[in-house]
XYZ file of C-alpha atoms in Angstrom:
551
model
C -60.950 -22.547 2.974
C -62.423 -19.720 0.675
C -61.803 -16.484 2.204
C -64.856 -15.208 0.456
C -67.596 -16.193 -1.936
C -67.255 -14.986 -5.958
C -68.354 -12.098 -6.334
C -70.632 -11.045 -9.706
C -68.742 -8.431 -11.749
C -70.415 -5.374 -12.405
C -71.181 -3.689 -15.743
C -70.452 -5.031 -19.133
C -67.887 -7.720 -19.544
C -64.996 -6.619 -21.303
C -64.379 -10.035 -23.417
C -63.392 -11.714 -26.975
C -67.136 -11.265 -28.153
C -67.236 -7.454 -27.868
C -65.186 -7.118 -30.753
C -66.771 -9.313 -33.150
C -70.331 -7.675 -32.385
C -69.121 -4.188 -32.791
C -67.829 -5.447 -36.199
C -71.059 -7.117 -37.097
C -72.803 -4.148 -36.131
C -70.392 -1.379 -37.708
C -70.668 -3.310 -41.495
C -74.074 -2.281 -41.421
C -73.903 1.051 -40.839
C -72.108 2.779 -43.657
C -71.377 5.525 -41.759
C -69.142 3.959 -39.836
C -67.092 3.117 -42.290
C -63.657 5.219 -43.525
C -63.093 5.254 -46.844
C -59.691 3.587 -45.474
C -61.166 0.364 -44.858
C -60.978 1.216 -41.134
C -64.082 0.411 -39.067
C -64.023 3.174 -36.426
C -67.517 1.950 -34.913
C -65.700 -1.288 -33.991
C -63.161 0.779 -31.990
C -65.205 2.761 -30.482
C -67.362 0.263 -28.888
C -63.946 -2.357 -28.463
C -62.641 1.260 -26.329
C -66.208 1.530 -24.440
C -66.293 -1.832 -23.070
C -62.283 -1.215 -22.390
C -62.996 1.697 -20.100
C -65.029 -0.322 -17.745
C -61.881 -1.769 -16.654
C -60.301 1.628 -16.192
C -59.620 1.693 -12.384
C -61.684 4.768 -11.325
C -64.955 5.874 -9.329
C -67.344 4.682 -11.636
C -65.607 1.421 -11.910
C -65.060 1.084 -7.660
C -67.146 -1.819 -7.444
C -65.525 -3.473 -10.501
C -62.320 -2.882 -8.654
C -62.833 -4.397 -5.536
C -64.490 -7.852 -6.408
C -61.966 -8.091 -9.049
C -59.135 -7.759 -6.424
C -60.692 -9.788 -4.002
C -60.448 -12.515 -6.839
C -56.831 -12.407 -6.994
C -56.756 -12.233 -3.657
C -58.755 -15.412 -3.106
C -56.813 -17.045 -5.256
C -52.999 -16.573 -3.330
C -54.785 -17.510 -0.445
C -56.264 -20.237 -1.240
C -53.204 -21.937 -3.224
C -50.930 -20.639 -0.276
C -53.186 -22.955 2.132
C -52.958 -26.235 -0.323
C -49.197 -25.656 -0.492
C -47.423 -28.313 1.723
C -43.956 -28.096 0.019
C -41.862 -24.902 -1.572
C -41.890 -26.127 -5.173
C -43.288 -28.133 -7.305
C -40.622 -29.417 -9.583
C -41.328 -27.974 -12.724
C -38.711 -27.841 -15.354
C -38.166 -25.162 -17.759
C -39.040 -26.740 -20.482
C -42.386 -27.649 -19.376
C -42.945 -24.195 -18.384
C -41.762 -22.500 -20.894
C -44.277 -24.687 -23.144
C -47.366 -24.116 -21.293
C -46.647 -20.005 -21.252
C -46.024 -20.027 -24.855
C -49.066 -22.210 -24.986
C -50.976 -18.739 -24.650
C -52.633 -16.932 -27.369
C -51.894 -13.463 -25.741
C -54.213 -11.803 -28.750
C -57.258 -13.721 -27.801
C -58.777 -12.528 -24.261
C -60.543 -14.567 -21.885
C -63.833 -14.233 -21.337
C -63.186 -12.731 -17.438
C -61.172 -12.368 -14.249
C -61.937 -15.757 -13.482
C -60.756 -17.376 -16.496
C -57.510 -15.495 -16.601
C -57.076 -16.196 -12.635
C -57.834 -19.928 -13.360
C -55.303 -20.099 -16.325
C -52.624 -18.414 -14.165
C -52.801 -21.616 -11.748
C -51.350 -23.382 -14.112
C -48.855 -20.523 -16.006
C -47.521 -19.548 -12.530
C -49.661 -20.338 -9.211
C -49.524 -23.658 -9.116
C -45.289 -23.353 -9.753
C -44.174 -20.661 -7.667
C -41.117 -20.970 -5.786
C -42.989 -19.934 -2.044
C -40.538 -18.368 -0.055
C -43.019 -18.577 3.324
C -42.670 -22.354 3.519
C -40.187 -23.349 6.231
C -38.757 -25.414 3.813
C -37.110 -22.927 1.480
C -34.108 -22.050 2.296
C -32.377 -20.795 -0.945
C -31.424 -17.055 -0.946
C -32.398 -13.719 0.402
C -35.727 -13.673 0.390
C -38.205 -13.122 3.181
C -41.610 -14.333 4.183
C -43.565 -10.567 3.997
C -45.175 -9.332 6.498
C -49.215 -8.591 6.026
C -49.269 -4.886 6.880
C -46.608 -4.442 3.943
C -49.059 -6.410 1.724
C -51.831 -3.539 2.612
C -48.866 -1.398 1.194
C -48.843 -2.840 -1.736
C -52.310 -3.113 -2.749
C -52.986 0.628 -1.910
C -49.720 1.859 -3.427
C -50.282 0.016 -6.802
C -53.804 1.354 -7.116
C -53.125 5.561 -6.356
C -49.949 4.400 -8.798
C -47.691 7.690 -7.245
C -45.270 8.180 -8.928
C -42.294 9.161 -6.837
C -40.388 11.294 -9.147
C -41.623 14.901 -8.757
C -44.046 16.960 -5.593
C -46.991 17.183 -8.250
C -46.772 13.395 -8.707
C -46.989 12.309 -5.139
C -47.250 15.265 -2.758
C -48.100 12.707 0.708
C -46.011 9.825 -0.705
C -42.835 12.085 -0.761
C -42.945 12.999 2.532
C -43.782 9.558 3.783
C -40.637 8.469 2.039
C -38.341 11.096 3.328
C -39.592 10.763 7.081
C -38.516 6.750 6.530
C -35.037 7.782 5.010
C -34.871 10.354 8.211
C -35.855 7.205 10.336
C -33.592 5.061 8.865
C -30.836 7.600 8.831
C -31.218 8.188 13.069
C -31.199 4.467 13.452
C -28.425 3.894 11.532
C -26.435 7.001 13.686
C -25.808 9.204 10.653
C -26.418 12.714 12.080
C -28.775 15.111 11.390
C -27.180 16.117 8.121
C -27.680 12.789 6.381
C -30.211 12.040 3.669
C -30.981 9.352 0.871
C -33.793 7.933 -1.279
C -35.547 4.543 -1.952
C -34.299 2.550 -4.909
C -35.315 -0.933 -6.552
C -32.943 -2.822 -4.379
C -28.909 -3.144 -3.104
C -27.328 -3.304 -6.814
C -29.064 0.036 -7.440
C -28.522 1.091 -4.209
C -24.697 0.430 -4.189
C -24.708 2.257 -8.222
C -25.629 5.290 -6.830
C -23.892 5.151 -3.997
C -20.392 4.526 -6.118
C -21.528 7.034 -8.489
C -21.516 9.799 -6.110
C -18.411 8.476 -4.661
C -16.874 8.676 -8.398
C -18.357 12.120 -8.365
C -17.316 13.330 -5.299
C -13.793 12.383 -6.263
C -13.888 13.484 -10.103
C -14.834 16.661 -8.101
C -11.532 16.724 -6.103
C -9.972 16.009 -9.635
C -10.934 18.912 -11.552
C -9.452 21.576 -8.738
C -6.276 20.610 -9.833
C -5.563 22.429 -12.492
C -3.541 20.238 -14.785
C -6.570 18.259 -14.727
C -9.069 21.439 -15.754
C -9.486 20.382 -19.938
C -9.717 17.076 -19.084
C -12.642 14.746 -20.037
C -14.575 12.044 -17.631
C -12.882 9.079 -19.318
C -9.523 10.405 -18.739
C -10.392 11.310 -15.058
C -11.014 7.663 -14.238
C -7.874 5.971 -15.167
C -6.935 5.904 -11.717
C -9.359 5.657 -9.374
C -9.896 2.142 -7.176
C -12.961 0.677 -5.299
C -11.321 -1.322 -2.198
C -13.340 -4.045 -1.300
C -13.599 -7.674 0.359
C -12.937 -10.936 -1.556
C -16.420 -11.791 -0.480
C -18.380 -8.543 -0.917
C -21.404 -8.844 -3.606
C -20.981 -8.593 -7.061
C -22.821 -5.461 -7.766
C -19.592 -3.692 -6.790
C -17.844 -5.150 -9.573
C -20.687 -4.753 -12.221
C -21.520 -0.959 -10.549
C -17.383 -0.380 -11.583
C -18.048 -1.649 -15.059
C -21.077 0.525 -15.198
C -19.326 3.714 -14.178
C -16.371 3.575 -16.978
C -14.224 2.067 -14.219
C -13.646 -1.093 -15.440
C -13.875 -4.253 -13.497
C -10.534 -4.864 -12.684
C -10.484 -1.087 -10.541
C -12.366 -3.148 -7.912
C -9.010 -4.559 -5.233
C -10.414 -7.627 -4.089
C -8.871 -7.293 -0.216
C -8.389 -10.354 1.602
C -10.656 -12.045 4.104
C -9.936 -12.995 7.899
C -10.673 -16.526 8.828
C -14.047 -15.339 9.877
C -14.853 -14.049 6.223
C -14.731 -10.124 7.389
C -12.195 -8.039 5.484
C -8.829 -7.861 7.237
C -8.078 -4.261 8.028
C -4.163 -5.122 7.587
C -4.661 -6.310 4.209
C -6.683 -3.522 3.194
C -4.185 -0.965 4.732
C -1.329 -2.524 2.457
C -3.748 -2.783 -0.313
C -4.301 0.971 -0.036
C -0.638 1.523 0.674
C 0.253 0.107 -2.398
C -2.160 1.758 -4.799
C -1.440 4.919 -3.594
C 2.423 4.421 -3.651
C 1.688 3.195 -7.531
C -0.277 6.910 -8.193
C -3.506 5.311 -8.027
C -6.221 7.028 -6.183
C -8.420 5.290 -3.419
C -11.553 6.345 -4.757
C -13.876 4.275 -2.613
C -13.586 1.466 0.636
C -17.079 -0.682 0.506
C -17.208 -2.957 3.837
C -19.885 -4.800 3.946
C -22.969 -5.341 6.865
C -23.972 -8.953 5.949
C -22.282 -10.969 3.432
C -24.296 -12.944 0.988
C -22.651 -16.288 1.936
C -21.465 -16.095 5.327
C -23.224 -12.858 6.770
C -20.421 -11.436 8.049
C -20.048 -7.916 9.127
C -16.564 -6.243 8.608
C -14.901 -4.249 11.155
C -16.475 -1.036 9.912
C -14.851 1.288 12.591
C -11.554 0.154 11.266
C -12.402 0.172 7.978
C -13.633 3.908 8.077
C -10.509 5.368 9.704
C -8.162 4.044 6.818
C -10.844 5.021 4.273
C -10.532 8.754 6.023
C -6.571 8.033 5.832
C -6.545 8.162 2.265
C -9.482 10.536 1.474
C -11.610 7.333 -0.360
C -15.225 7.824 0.020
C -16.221 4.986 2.540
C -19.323 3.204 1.791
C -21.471 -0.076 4.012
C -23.197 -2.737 2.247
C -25.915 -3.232 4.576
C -28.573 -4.966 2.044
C -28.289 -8.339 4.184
C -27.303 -6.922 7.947
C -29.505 -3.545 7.423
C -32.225 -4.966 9.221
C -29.962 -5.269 12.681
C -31.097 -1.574 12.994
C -34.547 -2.498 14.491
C -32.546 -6.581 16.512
C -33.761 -6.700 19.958
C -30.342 -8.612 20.692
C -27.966 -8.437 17.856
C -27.997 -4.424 16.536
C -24.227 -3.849 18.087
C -23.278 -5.918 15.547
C -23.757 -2.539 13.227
C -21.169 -0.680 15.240
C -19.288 1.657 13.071
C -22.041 2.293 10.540
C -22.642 5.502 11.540
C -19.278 6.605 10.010
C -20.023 5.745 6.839
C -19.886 8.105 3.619
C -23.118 5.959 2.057
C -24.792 2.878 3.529
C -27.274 0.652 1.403
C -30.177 -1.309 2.993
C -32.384 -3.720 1.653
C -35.833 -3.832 3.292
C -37.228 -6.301 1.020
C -34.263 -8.617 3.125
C -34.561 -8.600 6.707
C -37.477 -6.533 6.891
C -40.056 -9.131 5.970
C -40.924 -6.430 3.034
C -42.442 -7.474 -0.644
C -39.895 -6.788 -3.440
C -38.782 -4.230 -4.193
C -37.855 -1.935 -1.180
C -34.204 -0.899 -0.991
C -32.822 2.764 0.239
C -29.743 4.809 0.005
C -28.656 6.717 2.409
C -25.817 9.346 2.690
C -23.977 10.680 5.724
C -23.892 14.412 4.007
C -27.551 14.959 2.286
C -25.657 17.658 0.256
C -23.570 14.969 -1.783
C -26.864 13.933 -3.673
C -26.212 16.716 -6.041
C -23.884 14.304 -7.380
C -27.196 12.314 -9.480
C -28.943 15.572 -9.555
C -29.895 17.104 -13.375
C -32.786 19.493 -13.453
C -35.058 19.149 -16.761
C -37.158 22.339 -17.415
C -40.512 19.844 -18.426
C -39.695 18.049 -14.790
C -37.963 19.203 -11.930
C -36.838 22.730 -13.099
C -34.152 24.344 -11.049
C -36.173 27.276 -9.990
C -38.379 24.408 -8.262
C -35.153 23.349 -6.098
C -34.689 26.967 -5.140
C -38.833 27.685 -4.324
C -37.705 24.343 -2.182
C -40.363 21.910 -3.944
C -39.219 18.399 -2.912
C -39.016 16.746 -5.968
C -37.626 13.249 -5.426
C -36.169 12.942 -8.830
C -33.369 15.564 -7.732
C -31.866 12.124 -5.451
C -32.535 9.800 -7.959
C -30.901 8.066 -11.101
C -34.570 6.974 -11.032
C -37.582 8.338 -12.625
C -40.720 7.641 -12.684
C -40.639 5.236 -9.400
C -43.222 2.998 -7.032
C -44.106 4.768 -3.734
C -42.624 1.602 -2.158
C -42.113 3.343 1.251
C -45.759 2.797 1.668
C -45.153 -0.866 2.564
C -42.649 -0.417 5.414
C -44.450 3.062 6.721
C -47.516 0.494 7.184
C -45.036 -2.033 8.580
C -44.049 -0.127 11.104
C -47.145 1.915 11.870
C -49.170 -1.755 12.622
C -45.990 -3.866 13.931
C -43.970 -1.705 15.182
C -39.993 -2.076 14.591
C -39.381 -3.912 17.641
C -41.549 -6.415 16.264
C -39.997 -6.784 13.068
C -36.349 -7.228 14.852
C -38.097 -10.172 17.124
C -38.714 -11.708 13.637
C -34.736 -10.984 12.026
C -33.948 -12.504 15.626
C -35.727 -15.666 15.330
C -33.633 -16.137 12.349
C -30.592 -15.040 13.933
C -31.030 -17.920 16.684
C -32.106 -20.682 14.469
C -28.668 -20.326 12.288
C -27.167 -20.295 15.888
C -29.091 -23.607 16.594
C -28.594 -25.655 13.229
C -24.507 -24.525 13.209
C -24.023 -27.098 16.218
C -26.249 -29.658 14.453
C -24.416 -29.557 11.587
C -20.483 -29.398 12.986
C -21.648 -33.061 15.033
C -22.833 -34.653 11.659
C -20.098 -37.021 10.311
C -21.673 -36.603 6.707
C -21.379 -32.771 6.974
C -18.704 -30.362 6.847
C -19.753 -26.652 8.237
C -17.718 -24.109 6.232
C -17.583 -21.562 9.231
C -19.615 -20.583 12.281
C -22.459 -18.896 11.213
C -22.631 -14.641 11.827
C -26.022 -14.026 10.846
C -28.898 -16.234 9.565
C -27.028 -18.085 6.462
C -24.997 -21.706 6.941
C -22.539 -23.109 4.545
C -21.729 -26.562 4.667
C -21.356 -29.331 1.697
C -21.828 -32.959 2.497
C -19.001 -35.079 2.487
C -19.434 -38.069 4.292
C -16.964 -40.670 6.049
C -16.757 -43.613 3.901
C -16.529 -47.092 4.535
C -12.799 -47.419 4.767
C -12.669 -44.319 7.509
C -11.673 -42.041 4.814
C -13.539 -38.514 3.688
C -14.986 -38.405 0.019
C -12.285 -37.518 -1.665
C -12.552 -32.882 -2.474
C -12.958 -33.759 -6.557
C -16.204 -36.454 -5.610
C -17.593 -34.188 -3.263
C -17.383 -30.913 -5.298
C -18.798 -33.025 -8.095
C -21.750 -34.468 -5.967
C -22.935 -31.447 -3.737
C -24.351 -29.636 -6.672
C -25.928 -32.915 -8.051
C -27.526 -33.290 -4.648
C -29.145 -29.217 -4.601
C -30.069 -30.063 -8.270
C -31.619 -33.094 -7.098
C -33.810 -31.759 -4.237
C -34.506 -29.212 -6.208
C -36.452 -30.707 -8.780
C -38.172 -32.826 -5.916
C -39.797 -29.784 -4.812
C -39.597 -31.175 -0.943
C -36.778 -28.256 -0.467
C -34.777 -25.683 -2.014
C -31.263 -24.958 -0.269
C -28.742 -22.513 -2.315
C -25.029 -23.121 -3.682
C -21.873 -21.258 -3.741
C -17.945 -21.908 -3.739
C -15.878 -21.685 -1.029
C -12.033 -21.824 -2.145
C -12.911 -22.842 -5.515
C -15.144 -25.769 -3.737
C -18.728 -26.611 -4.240
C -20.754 -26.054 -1.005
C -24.824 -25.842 -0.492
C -25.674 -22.750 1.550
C -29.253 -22.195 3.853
C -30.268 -19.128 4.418
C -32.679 -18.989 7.305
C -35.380 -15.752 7.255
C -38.231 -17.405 8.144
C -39.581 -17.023 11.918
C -41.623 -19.973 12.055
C -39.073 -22.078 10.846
C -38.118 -24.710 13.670
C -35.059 -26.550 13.563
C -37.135 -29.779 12.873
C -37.494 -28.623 9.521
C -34.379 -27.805 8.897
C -33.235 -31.004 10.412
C -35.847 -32.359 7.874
C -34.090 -30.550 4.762
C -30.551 -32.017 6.329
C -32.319 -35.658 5.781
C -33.513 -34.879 2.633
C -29.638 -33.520 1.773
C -28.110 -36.893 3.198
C -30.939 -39.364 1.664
C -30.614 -37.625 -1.908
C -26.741 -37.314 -1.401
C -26.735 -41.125 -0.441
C -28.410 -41.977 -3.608
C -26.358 -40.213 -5.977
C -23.597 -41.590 -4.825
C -24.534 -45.036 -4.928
C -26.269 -44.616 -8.584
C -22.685 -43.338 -9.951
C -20.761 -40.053 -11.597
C -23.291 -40.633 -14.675
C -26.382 -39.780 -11.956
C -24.559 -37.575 -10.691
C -23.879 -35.388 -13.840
C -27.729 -36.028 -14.846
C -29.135 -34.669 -11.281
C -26.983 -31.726 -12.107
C -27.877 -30.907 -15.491
């Protein structure tokens, strides 16, 4: 189906041929020749045609059937999609991008919408399809698409009041909103950000910060420089928290190895008795607990650590205690699973992805803080910006919470979200997810080709397949860590399904993660199939296949 009929674009076409006739015209006309060799009547008329794709209200009309284009376009390859992928192989694509002459434009919209079928349209990885079940990414929602398009045309930019005056205080109502939800108390602030990694940097760099701060009152410590500060400070974290916390340490002159990797409990939340003697020991050794990072919905298993406990043995040692809510985040607005988040509201700093379980286009992360005053940590006032005689006239310039700058008014998408759908609706959605991991956990445990890693918390499964062989016997742990990434590689490149991968124990598992409301647990049985029949294969065609499919 079209969704609408082309639409003739208005004024002059902005194309190839412009060029060339202003040239032709210009080397008859003397005068518009520099003595340089320069043909400035050329430029002039290459800039006039130029400006008629400037988006403004002379060029309205332009705008919209332009758009609508694009729009068209999505819609109708998202309605002749039937699987998530295609198949494509790097190679291929990288050939038919670098296939383009990016100095010689296309004659219109049309042309260049046509060509991207092929550079990127046609071999999208569609994350709406029931089918893909790869990472952390959501179906989006269509008010948050309405976001978008009106957000990227005003182009705010969220850095200072005279920038974005309406956007700013859309975003700081959503951070207030977020904050009450999330039970942080009335003196708790934040800001968006580009997503968790940034969200958990700034987050660890105020905790750094706030304890450099603590640092300095000593006075032994008064001469001393940053680098010097840092020698002993620790980040206290789980053995299966994300990796940003690591790479955030490295980032902050911390090093890697001041993350303590603190032990897991069978069910994959961090033990609070390992992390006490973790913290024990540290401090016994003159170390300083800098920070404690639980996390709200681990990557692989979604697991939510015991944040209550965690917080109290944070507060024991004075470390700065900080939730990883990126994944669970979205059990804020769960009909039937939100007291999973109890504890939250003690943290020092929580991170939330909406572009997760919101159902919200990348990007659309936030930071929030328990105290609002400990953003003066990543605050730095620039006399051409955000002077500091406009924090004391009380001008809310963003850029005073931000290690950002200039920065999208993503708010916009999940103000419009929740102004059309209402929260409640967008938990019914996280839910449906929520139950259909409940659903294919069972399926999985009773298959005799299937091993289920652990039950699953939130909307993510591991499992690997390892089937009973003919003699009664399991594949053998070396065959089966050999053949389970052969057999994602595999379905991969079939395009029927895409399922994610991930070690467990220094074993090779495949890993759904389930975000998709419409998903039924027919498809999924039908990826499971697909899993078994492309496992079965490889296994019959040899280690050789095998090490092919992978590669």
């Amino acid at each position: 189906m079209t969704l609408l009929p082309d639409v003739d674009e208005p004024l002059v076409d902005f194309d190839a041929g412009a060029g060339s006739r202003a040239q032709r015209t210009s080397a008859q006309d003397p005068v518009a020749q520099d003595p340089s060799g320069l043909d400035f009547g050329s430029g002039v008329e290459l800039a006039l045609a130029a400006s008629n794709q400037l988006f403004n209200a002379r060029n309205a009309p332009r705008y919209v059937a332009q758009v609508l284009q694009g729009v068209n376009a999505v819609a109708t390859k998202l309605e002749r999609t039937s699987q998530p992928f295609t198949g494509v192989g790097p190679a291929e694509m990288k050939a038919r991008v670098a296939a383009v002459d990016l100095d010689r434009p296309l004659p219109d919209t049309a042309a260049a919408l046509e060509e991207l079928q092929h550079t990127y349209l046609r071999d999208a990885v569609y994350f709406h399809d029931a089918k893909y079940a790869a990472h952390l990414n959501c179906p989006v929602v269509i008010p948050a698409l309405v976001g978008e398009a009106v957000l990227s045309a005003v182009n705010s930019s969220m850095d200072t009041w005279d920038q974005s005056a309406g956007a700013t205080m859309i975003e700081r109502r959503l951070i207030d909103w977020t904050a009450e939800r999330l039970g942080l108390g009335n003196t708790a602030d934040g800001v968006f950000t580009s997503g968790g990694s940034q969200s958990n940097l700034q987050a660890l760099l105020i905790a750094r910060n706030h304890a450099v701060a603590t640092l300095r009152q000593d006075p032994a410590n008064g001469g001393l420089r940053l680098p010097l500060l840092l020698e002993k400070l620790r980040i206290f974290t789980s053995v299966d928290s994300h990796f940003s916390i690591q790479k955030s340490a490295a980032m902050l002159g911390l090093g890697f190895d001041a993350v303590v990797s603190v032990a897991c409990t069978a069910d994959h939340r961090m033990d609070p008795a390992s992390l006490a003697s973790a913290l024990a020991t540290a401090s016994d050794g003159g170390l300083i607990p800098m920070a404690v990072v639980g996390t709200a919905g681990t990557t692989d298993f979604g697991a939510v650590d015991p944040l209550a406990e965690l917080a109290a043995l944070a507060g024991a040692y004075g470390a700065w205690f900080h939730v990883d809510a990126a994944y669970g985040g979205g059990l804020m607005v769960s009909n039937r699973h939100r007291h999973l988040l109890d504890g939250i509201r003690l943290a020092d700093s929580v991170t939330v992805d909406y572009h997760k379980t919101f159902f919200q286009p990348v990007s659309s992360s936030a930071l929030l803080v328990r105290e609002g005053a400990m953003m003066r940590h990543v605050t730095y006032y620039a006399d051409y910006l955000n002077p500091e005689t406009a924090a004391r006239a009380e001008i809310p310039n963003q850029v005073d919470k931000s290690i950002q700058t200039t920065r999208r008014f993503d708010a916009l998408k999940l103000w419009l979200t929740l102004r059309i759908m209402g929260a409640d609706a967008v938990g019914a959605l996280l839910d449906e997810a929520i139950d259909l991991a409940a659903r294919v956990g069972p399926v999985l445990a009773a298959d005799d080709d299937f091993e289920l890693a652990a039950e699953p918390q939130l909307s993510t499964l591991v499992f690997r397949y390892r089937p009973v062989l003919a003699d009664g016997t399991r594949l053998p742990e070396d065959a089966a860590d050999e053949l389970n990434p052969a057999i994602r590689s595999a379905v991969f490149a079939s395009g029927q399904a895409v399922v994610a991968g991930t070690r467990v124990a220094g074993r090779h598992y495949l890993k759904f993660t389930l975000l998709n409301a419409e998903a039924t647990l027919e498809d999924i049985r039908g990826i499971i199939d697909l899993l078994r029949s492309s496992g079965e294969r490889l296994l019959a065609a040899g280690p050789a296949a095998r090490t092919e499919a992978h590669a």
